[in-house]
Short mmCIF file of C-alpha atoms and ligand atoms in Angstrom, two decimals:
data_model
loop_
_atom_site.label_atom_id
_atom_site.label_comp_id
_atom_site.label_asym_id
_atom_site.label_seq_id
_atom_site.Cartn_x
_atom_site.Cartn_y
_atom_site.Cartn_z
CA MET M 22 -126.89 -113.22 -131.53
CA SER M 23 -130.06 -111.47 -132.64
CA GLN M 24 -130.87 -111.39 -136.34
CA ILE M 25 -131.37 -107.97 -137.88
CA SER M 26 -132.99 -107.91 -141.33
CA PRO M 27 -131.81 -105.53 -144.09
CA SER M 28 -134.86 -103.35 -143.31
CA GLY M 29 -133.59 -102.97 -139.75
CA ARG M 30 -136.25 -105.16 -138.11
CA VAL M 31 -135.08 -107.54 -135.42
CA GLN M 32 -136.11 -111.19 -135.67
CA PRO M 33 -136.74 -112.24 -132.04
CA LYS M 34 -134.83 -115.35 -131.07
CA ILE M 35 -136.26 -118.03 -128.74
CA ARG M 36 -133.66 -119.00 -126.16
CA LYS M 37 -133.94 -121.73 -123.53
CA PRO M 38 -131.96 -120.40 -120.58
CA LYS M 39 -131.22 -122.32 -117.41
CA PHE M 40 -130.74 -120.07 -114.42
CA PRO M 41 -129.66 -121.46 -111.03
CA LEU M 42 -132.67 -119.83 -109.39
CA GLU M 43 -132.43 -122.13 -106.37
CA GLN M 44 -129.33 -120.14 -105.39
CA ILE M 45 -131.27 -116.89 -104.96
CA ALA M 46 -131.31 -116.56 -101.21
CA LYS M 47 -128.58 -114.57 -99.54
CA GLU M 48 -129.55 -111.25 -101.05
CA LYS M 49 -133.29 -111.64 -100.40
CA GLY M 50 -134.58 -111.69 -103.95
CA PHE M 51 -133.26 -109.19 -106.45
CA GLY M 52 -130.98 -107.52 -103.87
CA LYS M 53 -131.98 -105.19 -101.10
CA ASN M 54 -129.78 -102.09 -101.28
CA ILE M 55 -132.39 -100.19 -103.24
CA PRO M 56 -135.50 -101.50 -101.49
CA PHE M 57 -138.26 -99.60 -103.29
CA PHE M 58 -136.95 -100.54 -106.73
CA THR M 59 -136.28 -104.12 -105.58
CA ALA M 60 -139.81 -104.35 -104.23
CA PHE M 61 -141.12 -102.93 -107.50
CA LEU M 62 -139.20 -105.53 -109.58
CA SER M 63 -140.39 -108.33 -107.28
CA SER M 64 -144.00 -107.23 -107.67
CA LEU M 65 -143.61 -107.21 -111.48
CA SER M 66 -142.05 -110.69 -111.49
CA VAL M 67 -145.26 -111.97 -109.87
CA LEU M 68 -147.41 -110.43 -112.61
CA PHE M 69 -145.26 -111.65 -115.50
CA PRO M 70 -146.28 -115.34 -115.93
CA GLU M 71 -150.06 -114.87 -116.23
CA GLY M 72 -149.63 -111.44 -117.84
CA GLU M 73 -147.40 -112.85 -120.56
CA ARG M 74 -149.80 -115.71 -121.25
CA PHE M 75 -152.48 -113.05 -121.76
CA PHE M 76 -150.14 -111.25 -124.24
CA ILE M 77 -149.67 -114.48 -126.21
CA ARG M 78 -153.40 -115.24 -126.55
CA SER M 79 -154.20 -111.59 -127.41
CA VAL M 80 -151.67 -111.52 -130.26
CA LYS M 81 -152.31 -115.06 -131.51
CA PHE M 82 -156.03 -114.36 -131.87
CA PHE M 83 -155.18 -111.98 -134.73
CA GLN M 84 -152.46 -114.00 -136.44
CA ASN M 85 -154.72 -115.12 -139.29
CA GLN M 86 -155.35 -111.49 -140.18
CA VAL M 87 -151.64 -110.91 -140.82
CA PRO M 88 -150.75 -111.37 -144.49
CA ASP M 89 -147.05 -110.54 -144.12
CA GLU M 90 -144.89 -113.66 -143.62
CA THR M 91 -142.14 -111.81 -141.76
CA LEU M 92 -144.62 -110.55 -139.16
CA ARG M 93 -146.22 -114.01 -138.87
CA ASN M 94 -142.77 -115.45 -138.09
CA GLU M 95 -142.24 -112.69 -135.55
CA ILE M 96 -145.56 -113.63 -133.87
CA LYS M 97 -144.29 -117.21 -133.47
CA ALA M 98 -141.00 -116.00 -131.98
CA PHE M 99 -142.83 -113.48 -129.75
CA ALA M 100 -145.11 -116.23 -128.40
CA GLY M 101 -142.11 -118.54 -127.88
CA GLN M 102 -140.14 -115.88 -126.00
CA GLU M 103 -143.07 -114.88 -123.78
CA ALA M 104 -143.84 -118.53 -122.98
CA VAL M 105 -140.27 -119.05 -121.75
CA HIS M 106 -140.41 -115.76 -119.78
CA GLY M 107 -143.58 -116.96 -118.05
CA ASN M 108 -141.99 -120.30 -117.14
CA VAL M 109 -138.76 -118.77 -115.81
CA HIS M 110 -140.65 -116.16 -113.75
CA ASP M 111 -142.93 -118.92 -112.40
CA LYS M 112 -139.82 -120.70 -111.12
CA MET M 113 -138.34 -117.45 -109.84
CA ASN M 114 -141.58 -116.68 -107.98
CA GLU M 115 -141.57 -120.19 -106.48
CA ARG M 116 -138.06 -119.47 -105.24
CA PHE M 117 -139.24 -116.18 -103.75
CA VAL M 118 -141.93 -118.08 -101.82
CA GLU M 119 -139.27 -120.50 -100.54
CA ILE M 120 -137.15 -117.64 -99.19
CA GLY M 121 -140.16 -115.98 -97.56
CA LEU M 122 -141.27 -113.45 -100.16
CA ASP M 123 -144.75 -114.90 -100.63
CA PHE M 124 -146.65 -113.03 -103.29
CA ARG M 125 -149.22 -115.70 -104.19
CA SER M 126 -152.18 -113.68 -102.90
CA HIS M 127 -151.00 -110.68 -104.95
CA GLU M 128 -150.91 -112.86 -108.07
CA LYS M 129 -154.43 -114.12 -107.24
CA MET M 130 -155.68 -110.54 -106.89
CA PHE M 131 -154.16 -109.65 -110.27
CA CYS M 132 -155.76 -112.66 -111.97
CA TRP M 133 -159.16 -111.94 -110.40
CA LEU M 134 -159.11 -108.24 -111.28
CA PHE M 135 -157.71 -108.57 -114.77
CA PHE M 136 -158.92 -111.92 -116.10
CA ASP M 137 -162.08 -112.76 -114.11
CA ILE M 138 -163.51 -109.23 -114.01
CA LEU M 139 -162.05 -107.27 -116.91
CA GLU M 140 -161.16 -109.74 -119.67
CA LYS M 141 -164.10 -112.12 -119.20
CA ASN M 142 -166.79 -109.42 -118.99
CA ILE M 143 -165.43 -107.21 -121.76
CA LEU M 144 -165.26 -110.21 -124.10
CA LYS M 145 -168.81 -111.15 -123.12
CA LEU M 146 -170.17 -107.65 -123.74
CA PHE M 147 -168.03 -106.81 -126.80
CA PRO M 148 -166.85 -110.09 -128.39
CA VAL M 149 -165.20 -108.41 -131.40
CA TRP M 150 -163.99 -105.05 -130.08
CA GLY M 151 -163.00 -106.70 -126.78
CA ARG M 152 -160.35 -108.76 -128.62
CA ARG M 153 -158.96 -105.61 -130.18
CA LEU M 154 -158.90 -103.88 -126.81
CA ALA M 155 -157.02 -106.85 -125.33
CA LEU M 156 -154.46 -106.54 -128.14
CA SER M 157 -154.14 -102.80 -127.55
CA ILE M 158 -153.54 -103.41 -123.81
CA THR M 159 -150.88 -105.95 -124.83
CA ALA M 160 -149.21 -103.48 -127.23
CA ALA M 161 -149.20 -100.85 -124.45
CA ALA M 162 -147.81 -103.28 -121.85
CA GLU M 163 -145.12 -104.34 -124.36
CA HIS M 164 -144.15 -100.67 -124.70
CA PHE M 165 -143.82 -100.54 -120.92
CA THR M 166 -141.68 -103.71 -120.69
CA ALA M 167 -139.45 -102.43 -123.53
CA THR M 168 -139.09 -99.10 -121.66
CA LEU M 169 -138.16 -100.88 -118.43
CA GLY M 170 -135.74 -103.15 -120.34
CA ARG M 171 -134.10 -100.22 -122.14
CA PHE M 172 -133.73 -98.31 -118.86
CA LEU M 173 -132.11 -101.23 -117.03
CA LEU M 174 -129.79 -102.28 -119.87
CA SER M 175 -128.65 -98.66 -120.36
CA LEU M 176 -127.52 -98.19 -116.76
CA PRO M 177 -123.78 -98.13 -116.08
CA GLU M 178 -122.48 -101.27 -114.35
CA SER M 179 -121.87 -99.39 -111.09
CA ARG M 180 -125.60 -98.65 -110.80
CA VAL M 181 -126.70 -102.27 -111.09
CA ALA M 182 -123.90 -103.81 -109.01
CA TRP M 183 -126.32 -104.10 -106.03
CA ILE M 184 -128.56 -106.57 -107.85
CA ASP M 185 -128.12 -110.25 -107.02
CA PRO M 186 -126.07 -111.67 -109.99
CA ILE M 187 -128.48 -114.52 -110.80
CA SER M 188 -131.46 -112.16 -110.74
CA TRP M 189 -129.48 -109.75 -112.92
CA ASN M 190 -128.91 -112.49 -115.51
CA VAL M 191 -132.67 -113.08 -115.62
CA ILE M 192 -133.29 -109.33 -115.98
CA GLU M 193 -130.69 -108.96 -118.78
CA TRP M 194 -132.14 -111.86 -120.74
CA HIS M 195 -135.77 -110.81 -120.28
CA ALA M 196 -135.00 -107.14 -121.05
CA LEU M 197 -133.06 -108.09 -124.21
CA GLU M 198 -135.97 -110.15 -125.55
CA GLU M 199 -138.50 -107.44 -124.66
CA LEU M 200 -136.47 -105.07 -126.86
CA GLU M 201 -136.22 -107.67 -129.65
CA HIS M 202 -140.00 -108.14 -129.86
CA LYS M 203 -141.13 -104.66 -128.75
CA ALA M 204 -142.96 -103.90 -132.04
CA VAL M 205 -144.67 -107.26 -132.68
CA ALA M 206 -147.96 -106.70 -130.78
CA TYR M 207 -148.08 -103.11 -132.03
CA ASP M 208 -147.61 -104.16 -135.66
CA VAL M 209 -150.25 -106.89 -135.36
CA TYR M 210 -152.61 -104.27 -133.90
CA GLN M 211 -152.01 -101.90 -136.81
CA THR M 212 -152.01 -104.58 -139.52
CA SER M 213 -155.35 -105.97 -138.31
CA GLY M 214 -156.93 -102.51 -138.59
CA GLY M 215 -156.63 -101.19 -135.03
CA GLY M 216 -157.14 -97.43 -134.72
CA TYR M 217 -155.89 -94.59 -132.52
CA PHE M 218 -158.76 -94.42 -129.98
CA THR M 219 -158.58 -98.06 -128.88
CA ARG M 220 -154.76 -97.91 -128.94
CA ILE M 221 -154.60 -95.08 -126.40
CA LEU M 222 -157.47 -96.56 -124.38
CA GLY M 223 -155.32 -99.71 -124.11
CA MET M 224 -152.42 -97.65 -122.75
CA THR M 225 -154.70 -95.78 -120.32
CA ILE M 226 -156.06 -99.07 -118.90
CA ALA M 227 -152.58 -100.65 -118.79
CA VAL M 228 -151.08 -97.66 -116.94
CA GLN M 229 -153.84 -97.57 -114.30
CA LEU M 230 -153.83 -101.32 -113.75
CA LEU M 231 -150.07 -101.78 -113.75
CA GLY M 232 -149.68 -98.67 -111.59
CA LEU M 233 -152.20 -99.92 -109.02
CA LEU M 234 -150.74 -103.44 -108.88
CA ALA M 235 -147.14 -102.21 -108.79
CA ILE M 236 -147.90 -99.80 -105.91
CA VAL M 237 -149.76 -102.47 -103.89
CA GLY M 238 -147.08 -105.07 -104.70
CA THR M 239 -144.24 -102.70 -103.82
CA ILE M 240 -145.79 -101.85 -100.43
CA ARG M 241 -146.31 -105.56 -99.69
CA ALA M 242 -142.74 -106.41 -100.68
CA LEU M 243 -141.43 -103.63 -98.43
CA PHE M 244 -142.95 -105.43 -95.43
CA TYR M 245 -140.68 -108.32 -96.36
CA PHE M 246 -137.57 -106.26 -97.08
CA GLY M 247 -138.04 -104.05 -94.02
CA PHE M 248 -138.40 -100.29 -93.96
CA PRO M 249 -135.41 -98.67 -95.73
CA ASN M 250 -132.80 -96.72 -93.78
CA PRO M 251 -132.01 -93.09 -94.84
CA LYS M 252 -129.02 -94.18 -96.98
CA GLN M 253 -131.20 -96.67 -98.88
CA ILE M 254 -133.94 -94.08 -99.36
CA VAL M 255 -131.41 -91.70 -100.96
CA ARG M 256 -130.26 -94.50 -103.31
CA ASP M 257 -133.87 -95.27 -104.20
CA ILE M 258 -134.68 -91.62 -104.90
CA ARG M 259 -131.62 -91.48 -107.19
CA PHE M 260 -132.75 -94.64 -108.98
CA PHE M 261 -136.23 -93.27 -109.66
CA PHE M 262 -135.57 -89.53 -110.02
CA GLY M 263 -131.82 -89.24 -110.76
CA SER M 264 -130.24 -89.01 -114.16
CA PRO M 265 -131.09 -91.35 -115.78
CA GLY M 266 -134.09 -92.04 -113.52
CA PHE M 267 -136.75 -94.66 -114.06
CA ALA M 268 -139.63 -92.23 -113.36
CA TRP M 269 -138.50 -89.89 -116.17
CA ALA M 270 -138.13 -92.78 -118.61
CA VAL M 271 -141.65 -94.06 -117.84
CA ILE M 272 -143.27 -90.61 -118.06
CA PHE M 273 -141.48 -89.79 -121.33
CA TYR M 274 -142.18 -93.08 -123.09
CA ILE M 275 -145.81 -93.29 -121.93
CA LEU M 276 -146.57 -89.76 -123.14
CA GLU M 277 -144.80 -90.57 -126.41
CA TYR M 278 -147.24 -93.45 -126.96
CA TYR M 279 -150.14 -90.97 -127.17
CA ILE M 280 -148.63 -89.18 -130.19
CA PRO M 281 -150.50 -90.07 -133.41
CA GLY M 282 -148.03 -91.80 -135.73
CA PHE M 283 -146.05 -93.34 -132.84
CA HIS M 284 -144.18 -96.55 -133.63
CA PRO M 285 -141.96 -98.56 -131.21
CA ASN M 286 -139.19 -98.85 -133.83
CA LYS M 287 -138.75 -95.07 -133.97
CA GLN M 288 -136.61 -95.62 -130.88
CA ASP M 289 -133.41 -97.28 -132.11
CA ASP M 290 -132.38 -100.09 -129.73
CA HIS M 291 -130.09 -101.98 -132.15
CA ALA M 292 -126.90 -101.11 -130.23
CA LEU M 293 -128.34 -102.40 -126.92
CA ILE M 294 -129.70 -105.54 -128.58
CA GLU M 295 -126.35 -106.27 -130.25
CA LYS M 296 -124.44 -105.69 -127.02
CA PHE M 297 -126.62 -107.83 -124.75
CA SER M 298 -127.24 -110.65 -127.22
CA LYS M 299 -123.48 -111.26 -126.98
CA ILE M 300 -122.99 -110.96 -123.24
CA VAL M 301 -126.13 -112.35 -121.60
CA VAL M 302 -125.38 -115.42 -119.49
CA TYR M 303 -127.97 -118.19 -119.77
CA SER M 304 -126.70 -120.87 -117.45
CA ALA M 305 -124.40 -121.26 -114.49
FE1 FE2 I 5 -141.69 -111.02 -121.45
FE1 FE2 I 6 -142.93 -108.85 -124.14
#
């Protein structure tokens, strides 16, 4: 179970799950009934390992500027959780390659664009501000992963029944932990003196980059899954634009991030965290 302090903050918990990822096969990855969303999830899974390692180094760089012991402990737990996420998604991506969904060139493109071009050069040109910008991109990306996690964990069971059960266990676990640590990078950003301009610049960069990579990745994955039939297209449209629809959640929560005075904990996720910390399955 997750620990909730008297002030209402959640102490993220590092778990060491064992998923039988080698059994992901029959359903072609996450499941193929909703191909666009499946392709989108697959493309994100490819970005997670290196992306999450970037989150860890961005946050850890500022840990010595955090005087509050509770937040310092949360940084440790955040880094621990993201490290395990990266390892599990590495294995999941290896399994995807084995079953024919080979995304390695997409991962290479992401690493080249984001780390070799953007991160390296910004840090060279702006060694101090560049670190803060990296942290603001991390805080923005964490807001996105928490939004995706909240959306998926809030769906009724009937709307996620199409997802391959092993993949769903991975999603439940990852989404739960994204909600547990959703405020850590943001709080480190604020505590270390980060301001509004760089915060929203971080979100603007994260949206463009994630958007571009998700679109390219989704199109590539669709070549693997095959072009959807009309029934599948209707299901996909419902998933993105129905009620609740993922597109509305993303638009709402991204716009919300631009409001001065925004804080991730203004959205109360305690009920979801309590529910899923009891039911998530970690091993076969
Ligand atoms: Fe994560
Ligand atoms: Fe995260």
